[in-house]
Amino acid sequence: MTQVVAVVVTFNRLDLLRRLVARLREVPEVAEILVVDNASTDGTGEWLRGQDGTDRVLARTLADNTGGAGGFADGLTWAMERGADLAWLMDDDGLPDADCLGLLLEHEGDLDFWGPAVLAEQDPSRLCFPIRLPGGTTVVHRMSEVEAAARDGLVPGVVIPFNGVLVTRDLVERIGVPRAEFFIWGDDVEYLWRAERDGARIATVVAARFRHPATDDLGTPMMRGRTTYNHTPSELKHYCMARNNTVNLRTYRGWPHVLMFWVKTVWFYLLTRRQPGRIPMSARAAYAGLRGDFTGHRRYLS
């Protein structure tokens, strides 16, 4: 029987973590629920100590906040050590539908890295994160558009990592775990692109649903609607995005794509949403990433 281990990364969202753990305990296909407490300060650690070892839950608390990237690197390593055939990855503010995992498992053996449609919790007719459909430049925002693009219930080549996704042991053994030094933002894309480069079979299962709060201005239109930009009001998130996206594009897409990203960044913060201070900040972040320095985000940690 396939050993499916759920990996949950949490920090400072105890009410949402309680909700998620309760849902996962309702999912019979889950063998174990591994909760990585990312140095939270809201009482999560104390609550988890009471849950550890009960009803399939195992918990560990990290000494430092390593961000989502560090949490998933630790959790996925832990799942492999526990003998997982499949790891089901999510953070604490998402919530899979009760039948989400069962629908995903219908495609076991055909895929290596696959997941559900990720819907905005506030409006389930919309996607939480806009996605670019394969084979073109079309970016979609609504669930109806994803359903229209599906073939045999799948959108091949597309997945939103770390939001209810399944990854096989075989793939982890081939490509490793997420880059912990990324901290947040871009670690998921890097892992997806690393899997693509390895030839992984990737898809979104349209019938499977995972709900996640939509909080940032992802996919903000710019250049008169010709393209979009992933703006966030958080300086921490933006620093990591500018640094990690530059590194990802250089590694997997090449310098022309890096240049296009930088043209978009300058345009966006000079003309679309005027915040000229973001431009030198972004440049410092990108230069740090290209030099292999992944420590600069710490100055933005509260």
Short mmCIF file of C-alpha atoms in Angstrom, two decimals:
data_model
loop_
_atom_site.label_atom_id
_atom_site.label_comp_id
_atom_site.label_asym_id
_atom_site.label_seq_id
_atom_site.Cartn_x
_atom_site.Cartn_y
_atom_site.Cartn_z
CA MET A 1 0.00 0.00 0.00
CA THR A 2 1.29 3.46 -0.89
CA GLN A 3 2.66 5.37 2.10
CA VAL A 4 1.35 8.95 1.78
CA VAL A 5 2.86 11.37 4.29
CA ALA A 6 1.41 14.86 4.65
CA VAL A 7 4.00 17.58 5.32
CA VAL A 8 2.69 20.80 6.89
CA VAL A 9 4.87 23.87 7.44
CA THR A 10 3.54 26.35 9.98
CA PHE A 11 4.45 29.63 11.64
CA ASN A 12 2.27 31.94 13.74
CA ARG A 13 -1.09 30.67 12.45
CA LEU A 14 -2.27 28.40 15.22
CA ASP A 15 -5.99 28.78 14.48
CA LEU A 16 -5.43 27.81 10.85
CA LEU A 17 -3.11 24.98 11.79
CA ARG A 18 -5.76 23.50 14.09
CA ARG A 19 -8.25 23.64 11.21
CA LEU A 20 -5.83 22.01 8.78
CA VAL A 21 -4.77 19.21 11.12
CA ALA A 22 -8.42 18.43 11.86
CA ARG A 23 -9.09 18.14 8.10
CA LEU A 24 -6.04 15.95 7.49
CA ARG A 25 -7.15 13.61 10.26
CA GLU A 26 -10.34 13.08 8.25
CA VAL A 27 -8.38 11.89 5.19
CA PRO A 28 -7.99 8.10 5.38
CA GLU A 29 -5.28 7.89 2.71
CA VAL A 30 -2.82 9.85 4.89
CA ALA A 31 -0.46 7.56 6.82
CA GLU A 32 1.26 10.30 8.82
CA ILE A 33 0.97 14.06 9.30
CA LEU A 34 4.38 15.66 9.79
CA VAL A 35 4.13 19.22 11.12
CA VAL A 36 7.21 21.45 10.92
CA ASP A 37 6.81 24.40 13.30
CA ASN A 38 8.94 27.15 11.82
CA ALA A 39 10.01 28.80 15.11
CA SER A 40 6.52 30.21 15.69
CA THR A 41 5.86 32.54 18.62
CA ASP A 42 2.07 32.31 18.95
CA GLY A 43 1.77 29.16 21.05
CA THR A 44 1.93 26.74 18.13
CA GLY A 45 4.85 24.86 19.66
CA GLU A 46 3.02 24.29 22.92
CA TRP A 47 -0.11 23.06 21.13
CA LEU A 48 1.91 20.75 18.90
CA ARG A 49 3.64 19.17 21.85
CA GLY A 50 0.21 18.02 22.98
CA GLN A 51 -0.56 16.61 19.54
CA ASP A 52 2.77 14.92 18.88
CA GLY A 53 2.30 11.17 18.61
CA THR A 54 -1.51 11.29 18.60
CA ASP A 55 -3.74 10.24 15.69
CA ARG A 56 -0.94 10.08 13.08
CA VAL A 57 0.52 13.52 13.97
CA LEU A 58 4.26 13.96 14.47
CA ALA A 59 5.72 17.40 15.16
CA ARG A 60 9.05 19.13 15.33
CA THR A 61 9.97 22.75 16.05
CA LEU A 62 12.86 24.42 14.24
CA ALA A 63 15.26 26.56 16.25
CA ASP A 64 15.10 29.45 13.75
CA ASN A 65 12.60 30.80 11.26
CA THR A 66 13.85 29.40 7.96
CA GLY A 67 10.85 30.53 5.92
CA GLY A 68 8.67 28.32 3.80
CA ALA A 69 11.68 27.15 1.79
CA GLY A 70 13.55 25.94 4.85
CA GLY A 71 10.42 24.41 6.33
CA PHE A 72 9.65 22.39 3.22
CA ALA A 73 13.27 21.33 2.79
CA ASP A 74 13.24 20.03 6.36
CA GLY A 75 9.78 18.48 6.11
CA LEU A 76 10.37 16.73 2.79
CA THR A 77 13.66 15.32 4.06
CA TRP A 78 11.84 14.10 7.16
CA ALA A 79 9.09 12.47 5.07
CA MET A 80 11.66 10.57 3.02
CA GLU A 81 13.36 9.42 6.22
CA ARG A 82 9.96 8.18 7.45
CA GLY A 83 9.63 5.97 4.36
CA ALA A 84 7.10 8.04 2.38
CA ASP A 85 6.30 6.87 -1.14
CA LEU A 86 4.45 10.14 -1.73
CA ALA A 87 4.74 13.43 0.17
CA TRP A 88 1.70 15.73 0.23
CA LEU A 89 2.97 19.28 0.80
CA MET A 90 1.13 22.31 2.17
CA ASP A 91 1.47 25.24 4.52
CA ASP A 92 -0.83 25.93 7.42
CA ASP A 93 -3.15 28.53 5.88
CA GLY A 94 -4.37 26.26 3.07
CA LEU A 95 -7.17 23.71 3.28
CA PRO A 96 -7.70 20.74 0.95
CA ASP A 97 -11.22 19.58 0.21
CA ALA A 98 -12.01 16.32 1.96
CA ASP A 99 -11.75 14.36 -1.31
CA CYS A 100 -8.69 16.23 -2.63
CA LEU A 101 -6.10 13.53 -1.93
CA GLY A 102 -8.32 10.72 -3.18
CA LEU A 103 -8.78 12.50 -6.50
CA LEU A 104 -5.05 13.13 -6.79
CA LEU A 105 -4.23 9.49 -6.07
CA GLU A 106 -6.30 8.40 -9.07
CA HIS A 107 -3.31 9.56 -11.14
CA GLU A 108 -0.63 7.79 -9.13
CA GLY A 109 1.83 6.05 -11.42
CA ASP A 110 1.13 8.45 -14.29
CA LEU A 111 2.65 11.57 -12.73
CA ASP A 112 5.67 12.58 -10.63
CA PHE A 113 4.71 16.02 -9.34
CA TRP A 114 1.04 16.94 -9.39
CA GLY A 115 -1.54 18.86 -7.45
CA PRO A 116 -5.02 20.32 -7.19
CA ALA A 117 -6.51 23.52 -8.48
CA VAL A 118 -5.70 26.18 -5.87
CA LEU A 119 -8.72 28.40 -5.31
CA ALA A 120 -9.02 31.74 -3.54
CA GLU A 121 -10.68 30.96 -0.23
CA GLN A 122 -12.61 34.24 -0.36
CA ASP A 123 -14.01 33.46 -3.84
CA PRO A 124 -13.68 29.82 -4.97
CA SER A 125 -14.61 30.74 -8.55
CA ARG A 126 -11.19 32.41 -8.83
CA LEU A 127 -7.70 31.01 -8.65
CA CYS A 128 -5.62 32.01 -5.66
CA PHE A 129 -2.55 32.31 -7.90
CA PRO A 130 -2.83 33.18 -11.61
CA ILE A 131 -1.36 30.52 -13.87
CA ARG A 132 0.12 30.60 -17.34
CA LEU A 133 -1.37 27.92 -19.55
CA PRO A 134 1.12 25.66 -21.32
CA GLY A 135 2.10 26.35 -24.91
CA GLY A 136 1.54 30.10 -24.91
CA THR A 137 1.40 33.35 -22.96
CA THR A 138 -2.20 33.15 -21.74
CA VAL A 139 -2.54 33.83 -18.01
CA VAL A 140 -5.82 32.77 -16.42
CA HIS A 141 -7.42 33.84 -13.17
CA ARG A 142 -10.71 31.95 -13.04
CA MET A 143 -11.52 28.31 -12.35
CA SER A 144 -13.78 28.17 -15.39
CA GLU A 145 -10.80 29.02 -17.61
CA VAL A 146 -8.77 26.19 -16.08
CA GLU A 147 -11.64 23.74 -16.64
CA ALA A 148 -11.89 24.84 -20.27
CA ALA A 149 -8.16 24.26 -20.78
CA ALA A 150 -8.12 20.78 -19.21
CA ARG A 151 -7.63 17.58 -21.20
CA ASP A 152 -9.02 14.43 -19.63
CA GLY A 153 -9.31 16.28 -16.33
CA LEU A 154 -5.68 17.46 -16.33
CA VAL A 155 -3.78 20.60 -17.21
CA PRO A 156 -0.39 19.09 -18.15
CA GLY A 157 2.80 20.91 -17.27
CA VAL A 158 1.15 23.16 -14.68
CA VAL A 159 1.12 22.86 -10.90
CA ILE A 160 1.18 25.29 -7.96
CA PRO A 161 3.91 23.82 -5.74
CA PHE A 162 3.54 23.38 -2.00
CA ASN A 163 -0.23 23.90 -2.00
CA GLY A 164 -1.54 20.36 -1.69
CA VAL A 165 0.90 18.90 -4.24
CA LEU A 166 2.11 15.32 -4.32
CA VAL A 167 5.74 14.50 -5.04
CA THR A 168 7.05 10.98 -5.45
CA ARG A 169 9.97 9.49 -3.57
CA ASP A 170 11.61 8.72 -6.89
CA LEU A 171 11.55 12.39 -7.93
CA VAL A 172 12.90 13.57 -4.57
CA GLU A 173 15.73 11.05 -4.84
CA ARG A 174 16.53 12.42 -8.30
CA ILE A 175 16.33 16.18 -7.72
CA GLY A 176 16.59 16.65 -3.96
CA VAL A 177 14.56 19.01 -1.78
CA PRO A 178 13.72 22.75 -2.08
CA ARG A 179 16.50 25.30 -1.69
CA ALA A 180 16.30 26.28 1.97
CA GLU A 181 18.43 29.40 1.45
CA PHE A 182 15.69 30.99 -0.68
CA PHE A 183 13.67 31.54 2.55
CA ILE A 184 10.41 32.48 0.78
CA TRP A 185 9.12 33.35 -2.69
CA GLY A 186 10.59 31.56 -5.65
CA ASP A 187 11.55 28.37 -3.86
CA ASP A 188 8.40 26.75 -5.23
CA VAL A 189 9.11 27.91 -8.79
CA GLU A 190 12.71 26.75 -8.52
CA TYR A 191 11.59 23.29 -7.42
CA LEU A 192 9.06 23.11 -10.24
CA TRP A 193 11.60 24.18 -12.87
CA ARG A 194 14.16 21.75 -11.44
CA ALA A 195 11.59 18.97 -11.78
CA GLU A 196 10.80 20.06 -15.35
CA ARG A 197 14.47 20.00 -16.29
CA ASP A 198 14.67 16.46 -14.92
CA GLY A 199 11.78 15.38 -17.15
CA ALA A 200 9.17 15.01 -14.40
CA ARG A 201 5.56 14.39 -15.38
CA ILE A 202 3.68 17.41 -14.01
CA ALA A 203 -0.02 18.32 -14.01
CA THR A 204 -2.92 19.95 -12.21
CA VAL A 205 -5.90 17.69 -11.47
CA VAL A 206 -8.83 20.01 -12.08
CA ALA A 207 -11.37 18.07 -10.01
CA ALA A 208 -9.16 18.21 -6.90
CA ARG A 209 -9.52 21.46 -4.96
CA PHE A 210 -7.32 23.24 -2.41
CA ARG A 211 -8.36 26.55 -0.87
CA HIS A 212 -5.89 29.25 0.12
CA PRO A 213 -6.34 32.90 1.13
CA ALA A 214 -5.45 35.36 -1.62
CA THR A 215 -3.50 38.14 0.07
CA ASP A 216 -0.95 39.72 -2.29
CA ASP A 217 -1.46 41.62 -5.52
CA LEU A 218 -0.28 38.70 -7.61
CA GLY A 219 -0.62 39.17 -11.32
CA THR A 220 -1.18 42.95 -11.18
CA PRO A 221 -1.74 44.14 -14.79
CA MET A 222 0.87 46.49 -16.26
CA MET A 223 1.91 47.88 -19.66
CA ARG A 224 -1.76 48.48 -20.49
CA GLY A 225 -2.67 44.89 -19.73
CA ARG A 226 0.04 43.32 -21.92
CA THR A 227 1.65 41.58 -18.96
CA THR A 228 1.46 41.30 -15.16
CA TYR A 229 3.74 41.77 -12.15
CA ASN A 230 3.75 39.94 -8.83
CA HIS A 231 3.64 42.91 -6.50
CA THR A 232 3.53 42.54 -2.74
CA PRO A 233 3.35 45.27 -0.09
CA SER A 234 5.78 43.27 2.07
CA GLU A 235 9.39 44.42 1.77
CA LEU A 236 10.57 41.01 2.98
CA LYS A 237 8.62 39.20 0.29
CA HIS A 238 9.66 41.64 -2.41
CA TYR A 239 13.34 41.39 -1.51
CA CYS A 240 13.18 37.60 -1.70
CA MET A 241 11.18 37.73 -4.93
CA ALA A 242 13.65 40.07 -6.66
CA ARG A 243 16.62 38.00 -5.50
CA ASN A 244 15.23 34.52 -6.06
CA ASN A 245 13.45 35.26 -9.34
CA THR A 246 16.66 36.70 -10.79
CA VAL A 247 18.54 33.54 -9.75
CA ASN A 248 15.81 31.26 -11.11
CA LEU A 249 15.60 33.01 -14.46
CA ARG A 250 19.36 33.03 -14.91
CA THR A 251 19.61 29.34 -14.01
CA TYR A 252 16.66 27.94 -15.95
CA ARG A 253 15.66 30.49 -18.62
CA GLY A 254 18.74 32.56 -19.45
CA TRP A 255 19.87 36.18 -19.35
CA PRO A 256 17.25 37.55 -21.81
CA HIS A 257 14.53 36.53 -19.34
CA VAL A 258 16.47 38.17 -16.50
CA LEU A 259 16.59 41.38 -18.54
CA MET A 260 12.85 41.24 -19.26
CA PHE A 261 12.14 40.79 -15.54
CA TRP A 262 14.24 43.84 -14.77
CA VAL A 263 12.53 45.96 -17.41
CA LYS A 264 9.20 44.97 -15.85
CA THR A 265 10.42 45.79 -12.33
CA VAL A 266 11.61 49.28 -13.29
CA TRP A 267 8.47 49.96 -15.34
CA PHE A 268 6.14 48.74 -12.61
CA TYR A 269 7.63 50.79 -9.79
CA LEU A 270 8.16 53.92 -11.88
CA LEU A 271 4.93 53.96 -13.87
CA THR A 272 2.36 51.35 -12.79
CA ARG A 273 2.54 51.59 -9.01
CA ARG A 274 5.00 54.34 -8.27
CA GLN A 275 7.41 53.23 -5.55
CA PRO A 276 10.84 54.25 -6.88
CA GLY A 277 12.55 53.09 -3.68
CA ARG A 278 11.76 49.53 -4.66
CA ILE A 279 14.14 49.75 -7.63
CA PRO A 280 17.47 50.10 -5.76
CA MET A 281 16.21 47.61 -3.17
CA SER A 282 15.46 45.13 -5.96
CA ALA A 283 18.88 45.71 -7.51
CA ARG A 284 20.64 45.00 -4.21
CA ALA A 285 18.62 41.81 -3.79
CA ALA A 286 19.34 40.59 -7.31
CA TYR A 287 23.05 41.34 -7.05
CA ALA A 288 23.21 39.45 -3.75
CA GLY A 289 21.52 36.43 -5.30
CA LEU A 290 23.84 36.42 -8.30
CA ARG A 291 26.80 36.49 -5.88
CA GLY A 292 25.32 33.57 -3.94
CA ASP A 293 24.50 35.69 -0.87
CA PHE A 294 21.16 34.58 0.57
CA THR A 295 21.37 36.44 3.89
CA GLY A 296 20.12 39.92 2.99
CA HIS A 297 16.45 39.17 3.70
CA ARG A 298 17.21 38.96 7.41
CA ARG A 299 17.22 42.73 7.74
CA TYR A 300 13.50 42.72 6.89
CA LEU A 301 12.53 40.12 9.50
CA SER A 302 10.55 41.59 12.37
#
